[in-house]
Amino acid sequence: MQGVARNFFTLAIIYALCGMALGIHMAISEDHGQMPTHAHTMVAGWLMSAVFAFFYHLFPAAGQKTLALVHFWLTAISGIGLMIGLYILLAGNPGIEPLLGISSIGFYAGMLLFAFIALPVVWKKSLSEG
Ligand code: HEM
Ligand code: HEM
């Protein structure tokens, strides 16, 4: 694994370690107030980044494009803003909402960019398929 695929996989592991630690903290403290932060870190963080990593691993040509690097940084920066912003919000600080709004839009834009990168790749007819 290399390039953007490896970046996404490393990000996925970081999300998993942070999200699971938060899950254990929630379970021990019996305070599930950060459940949405844990849920998004695990699913929108760990699982989605892992899917992106394996996509770019399976289709290395797509990962070599500059757009793939833009996809990585947009997803990484907005995703981290989303998770940290959500944590701060649920800790009782509604003032963080603008950061959450901007991060959400950035995260959605990252997914839109991924659709633009990935759909042509998976719909392209390979020579072996005839
Ligand atoms: C160290 C392992 C984990 C611990 C200790 C843990 C702990 C928790 C706890 C305490 C809750 C709150 C349950 C509630 O209040 O109803 C929760 C919810 C959740 N967890 Fe985890 N979790 C772990 C791993 C994972 C993993 C690996 C995933 C996904 C890949 C995950 C996804 C979720 C989701 C999506 C929810 C929200 C469920 C809902 O909407 O009701 N968790 N977890
Ligand atoms: C643009 C980014 C996103 C925003 C603004 C967003 C917002 C929300 C909101 C407002 C809820 C309800 C929380 C509650 O009732 O306490 C929610 C729940 C949930 N979302 Fe998202 N979401 C986003 C992306 C995603 C993605 C990409 C995934 C999965 C890949 C996901 C998985 C979930 C799950 C599993 C729940 C139920 C667990 C919970 O209640 O926290 N979300 N989301």
Coordinates of C-alpha atoms and ligand atoms in Angstrom, one line a residue:
M1 CA 0.0 0.0 0.0
Q2 CA 1.3 3.5 -0.8
G3 CA 0.5 7.1 -1.4
V4 CA -3.1 8.2 -0.8
A5 CA -4.2 4.6 0.0
R6 CA -1.6 4.5 2.9
N7 CA -2.5 8.0 4.1
F8 CA -6.2 7.0 4.4
F9 CA -5.4 3.7 6.1
T10 CA -3.2 5.5 8.7
L11 CA -6.0 8.0 9.3
A12 CA -8.5 5.1 9.7
I13 CA -6.3 3.5 12.4
I14 CA -6.0 6.8 14.2
Y15 CA -9.8 7.2 14.2
A16 CA -10.3 3.6 15.4
L17 CA -7.8 4.0 18.3
C18 CA -9.4 7.3 19.4
G19 CA -13.0 6.2 18.9
M20 CA -12.6 2.9 20.7
A21 CA -10.8 4.6 23.6
L22 CA -13.8 7.0 23.8
G23 CA -16.2 4.0 23.8
I24 CA -14.3 2.4 26.6
H25 CA -14.3 5.7 28.6
M26 CA -18.1 5.9 28.0
A27 CA -18.7 2.4 29.2
I28 CA -16.5 2.7 32.3
S29 CA -17.9 6.1 33.3
E30 CA -21.5 5.0 32.4
D31 CA -21.9 8.4 30.7
H32 CA -22.9 7.9 27.1
G33 CA -23.2 11.6 26.4
Q34 CA -20.5 11.4 23.7
M35 CA -22.2 8.5 21.9
P36 CA -22.6 10.5 18.6
T37 CA -18.9 11.4 18.7
H38 CA -18.0 7.8 19.2
A39 CA -20.4 6.6 16.5
H40 CA -19.2 9.0 13.9
T41 CA -15.5 8.5 14.7
M42 CA -16.0 4.7 14.3
V43 CA -18.2 4.7 11.2
A44 CA -17.6 8.0 9.3
G45 CA -13.9 7.9 10.5
W46 CA -12.5 4.3 10.8
L47 CA -14.9 2.6 8.3
M48 CA -15.1 5.3 5.6
S49 CA -11.3 6.0 5.6
A50 CA -10.7 2.2 5.4
V51 CA -13.0 2.0 2.3
F52 CA -11.2 4.9 0.7
A53 CA -7.8 3.3 1.5
F54 CA -8.8 0.0 -0.2
F55 CA -10.4 1.8 -3.2
Y56 CA -7.1 3.6 -3.9
H57 CA -5.2 0.4 -3.3
L58 CA -7.3 -1.5 -5.8
F59 CA -7.2 1.2 -8.4
P60 CA -3.7 2.7 -8.0
A61 CA -4.0 4.9 -11.1
A62 CA -6.9 6.8 -9.4
G63 CA -4.6 7.3 -6.4
Q64 CA -1.8 8.9 -8.4
K65 CA -4.0 11.9 -9.5
T66 CA -3.7 15.2 -7.8
L67 CA -7.5 15.1 -7.2
A68 CA -7.0 12.0 -4.9
L69 CA -4.6 14.0 -2.7
V70 CA -7.2 16.9 -2.6
H71 CA -9.8 14.2 -1.6
F72 CA -7.5 13.0 1.2
W73 CA -6.7 16.4 2.7
L74 CA -10.3 17.7 2.4
T75 CA -11.7 14.5 4.1
A76 CA -8.9 14.5 6.8
I77 CA -9.2 18.1 7.8
S78 CA -13.0 18.3 7.7
G79 CA -13.4 14.9 9.3
I80 CA -11.1 15.8 12.2
G81 CA -13.0 19.2 12.6
L82 CA -16.2 17.2 12.6
M83 CA -15.1 14.8 15.4
I84 CA -13.4 17.3 17.6
G85 CA -16.2 19.9 17.0
L86 CA -18.8 17.3 18.0
Y87 CA -16.9 16.3 21.1
I88 CA -16.6 20.0 22.2
L89 CA -20.4 20.6 21.4
L90 CA -21.5 17.6 23.4
A91 CA -19.3 18.7 26.3
G92 CA -21.7 21.6 26.5
N93 CA -20.2 24.3 24.2
P94 CA -22.8 25.4 21.6
G95 CA -20.5 28.1 20.4
I96 CA -18.6 25.5 18.4
E97 CA -21.5 25.0 16.0
P98 CA -20.1 27.2 13.1
L99 CA -17.0 24.9 13.0
L100 CA -19.2 21.9 12.9
G101 CA -21.3 23.4 10.1
I102 CA -18.2 24.2 8.0
S103 CA -16.7 20.8 8.7
S104 CA -19.9 19.0 7.7
I105 CA -20.0 20.8 4.4
G106 CA -16.3 20.1 3.8
F107 CA -16.9 16.4 4.6
Y108 CA -19.8 16.2 2.2
A109 CA -17.8 18.0 -0.5
G110 CA -15.1 15.3 0.0
M111 CA -17.7 12.6 -0.6
L112 CA -18.9 14.4 -3.7
L113 CA -15.3 14.6 -5.0
F114 CA -14.9 10.9 -4.3
A115 CA -18.0 10.2 -6.4
F116 CA -16.4 12.2 -9.2
I117 CA -13.1 10.3 -8.9
A118 CA -14.5 6.8 -8.3
L119 CA -17.6 6.4 -10.4
P120 CA -15.8 6.8 -13.8
V121 CA -13.2 4.3 -12.6
V122 CA -15.7 1.6 -11.7
W123 CA -17.9 2.2 -14.8
K124 CA -15.0 2.0 -17.2
K125 CA -15.1 -1.1 -19.3
S126 CA -11.9 -3.1 -19.1
L127 CA -10.5 -4.7 -22.3
S128 CA -10.8 -8.2 -20.8
E129 CA -14.6 -7.7 -20.2
G130 CA -14.9 -7.0 -24.0
Ligands
HEM1 C1 -13.6 -0.8 22.3 C2 -14.7 -1.1 21.7 C3 -15.9 -0.4 21.8 C4 -16.6 0.1 22.9 C5 -16.1 0.0 24.4 C6 -17.8 0.8 22.5 C7 -18.7 1.4 23.3 C8 -19.9 1.9 22.9 C9 -20.9 2.5 23.8 C10 -20.8 2.6 25.3 C11 -21.9 3.0 23.1 C12 -23.2 3.7 23.5 C13 -24.4 2.8 23.5 C14 -25.6 3.5 23.9 O1 -25.6 4.5 24.7 O2 -26.7 3.1 23.5 C15 -21.6 2.7 21.7 C16 -22.4 3.1 20.6 C17 -22.0 2.9 19.2 N1 -20.8 2.3 18.8 FE1 -19.3 1.5 20.0 N2 -17.9 0.7 21.1 C18 -16.8 0.0 20.7 C19 -16.4 -0.2 19.4 C20 -17.2 0.2 18.3 C21 -16.8 -0.1 16.9 C22 -15.6 -1.0 16.5 C23 -17.8 0.4 16.1 C24 -18.0 0.5 14.6 C25 -17.0 0.1 13.7 C26 -18.7 1.1 17.0 C27 -19.8 1.8 16.6 C28 -20.8 2.3 17.4 C29 -22.0 2.9 16.9 C30 -22.4 3.2 15.5 C31 -22.8 3.3 18.1 C32 -24.1 4.1 18.1 C33 -25.2 3.0 18.2 C34 -26.6 3.7 18.1 O3 -26.8 4.6 17.3 O4 -27.4 3.3 19.0 N3 -18.3 0.9 18.3 N4 -20.4 2.1 21.6
HEM2 C1 -21.8 15.5 6.8 C2 -21.6 14.8 7.9 C3 -22.6 14.3 8.9 C4 -23.4 15.0 9.7 C5 -23.6 16.5 9.8 C6 -24.2 14.0 10.5 C7 -25.1 14.3 11.4 C8 -25.8 13.4 12.2 C9 -26.8 13.7 13.2 C10 -27.4 15.1 13.4 C11 -27.2 12.5 13.8 C12 -28.2 12.3 14.9 C13 -27.5 12.4 16.2 C14 -28.4 12.2 17.4 O1 -29.6 12.0 17.3 O2 -27.9 12.4 18.6 C15 -26.4 11.5 13.2 C16 -26.4 10.2 13.6 C17 -25.7 9.1 13.0 N1 -24.8 9.3 11.9 FE1 -24.2 11.0 11.1 N2 -23.7 12.8 10.1 C18 -22.8 12.9 9.1 C19 -22.1 11.9 8.5 C20 -22.2 10.5 8.8 C21 -21.6 9.5 8.1 C22 -20.7 9.7 6.9 C23 -21.9 8.3 8.7 C24 -21.5 6.9 8.4 C25 -20.6 6.5 7.5 C26 -22.8 8.6 9.8 C27 -23.3 7.7 10.7 C28 -24.2 8.0 11.7 C29 -24.7 7.1 12.7 C30 -24.3 5.6 12.8 C31 -25.6 7.8 13.5 C32 -26.4 7.2 14.7 C33 -25.6 7.2 15.9 C34 -25.8 8.5 16.7 O3 -27.0 8.8 17.1 O4 -24.8 9.2 17.0 N3 -23.0 10.0 9.8 N4 -25.5 12.0 12.2

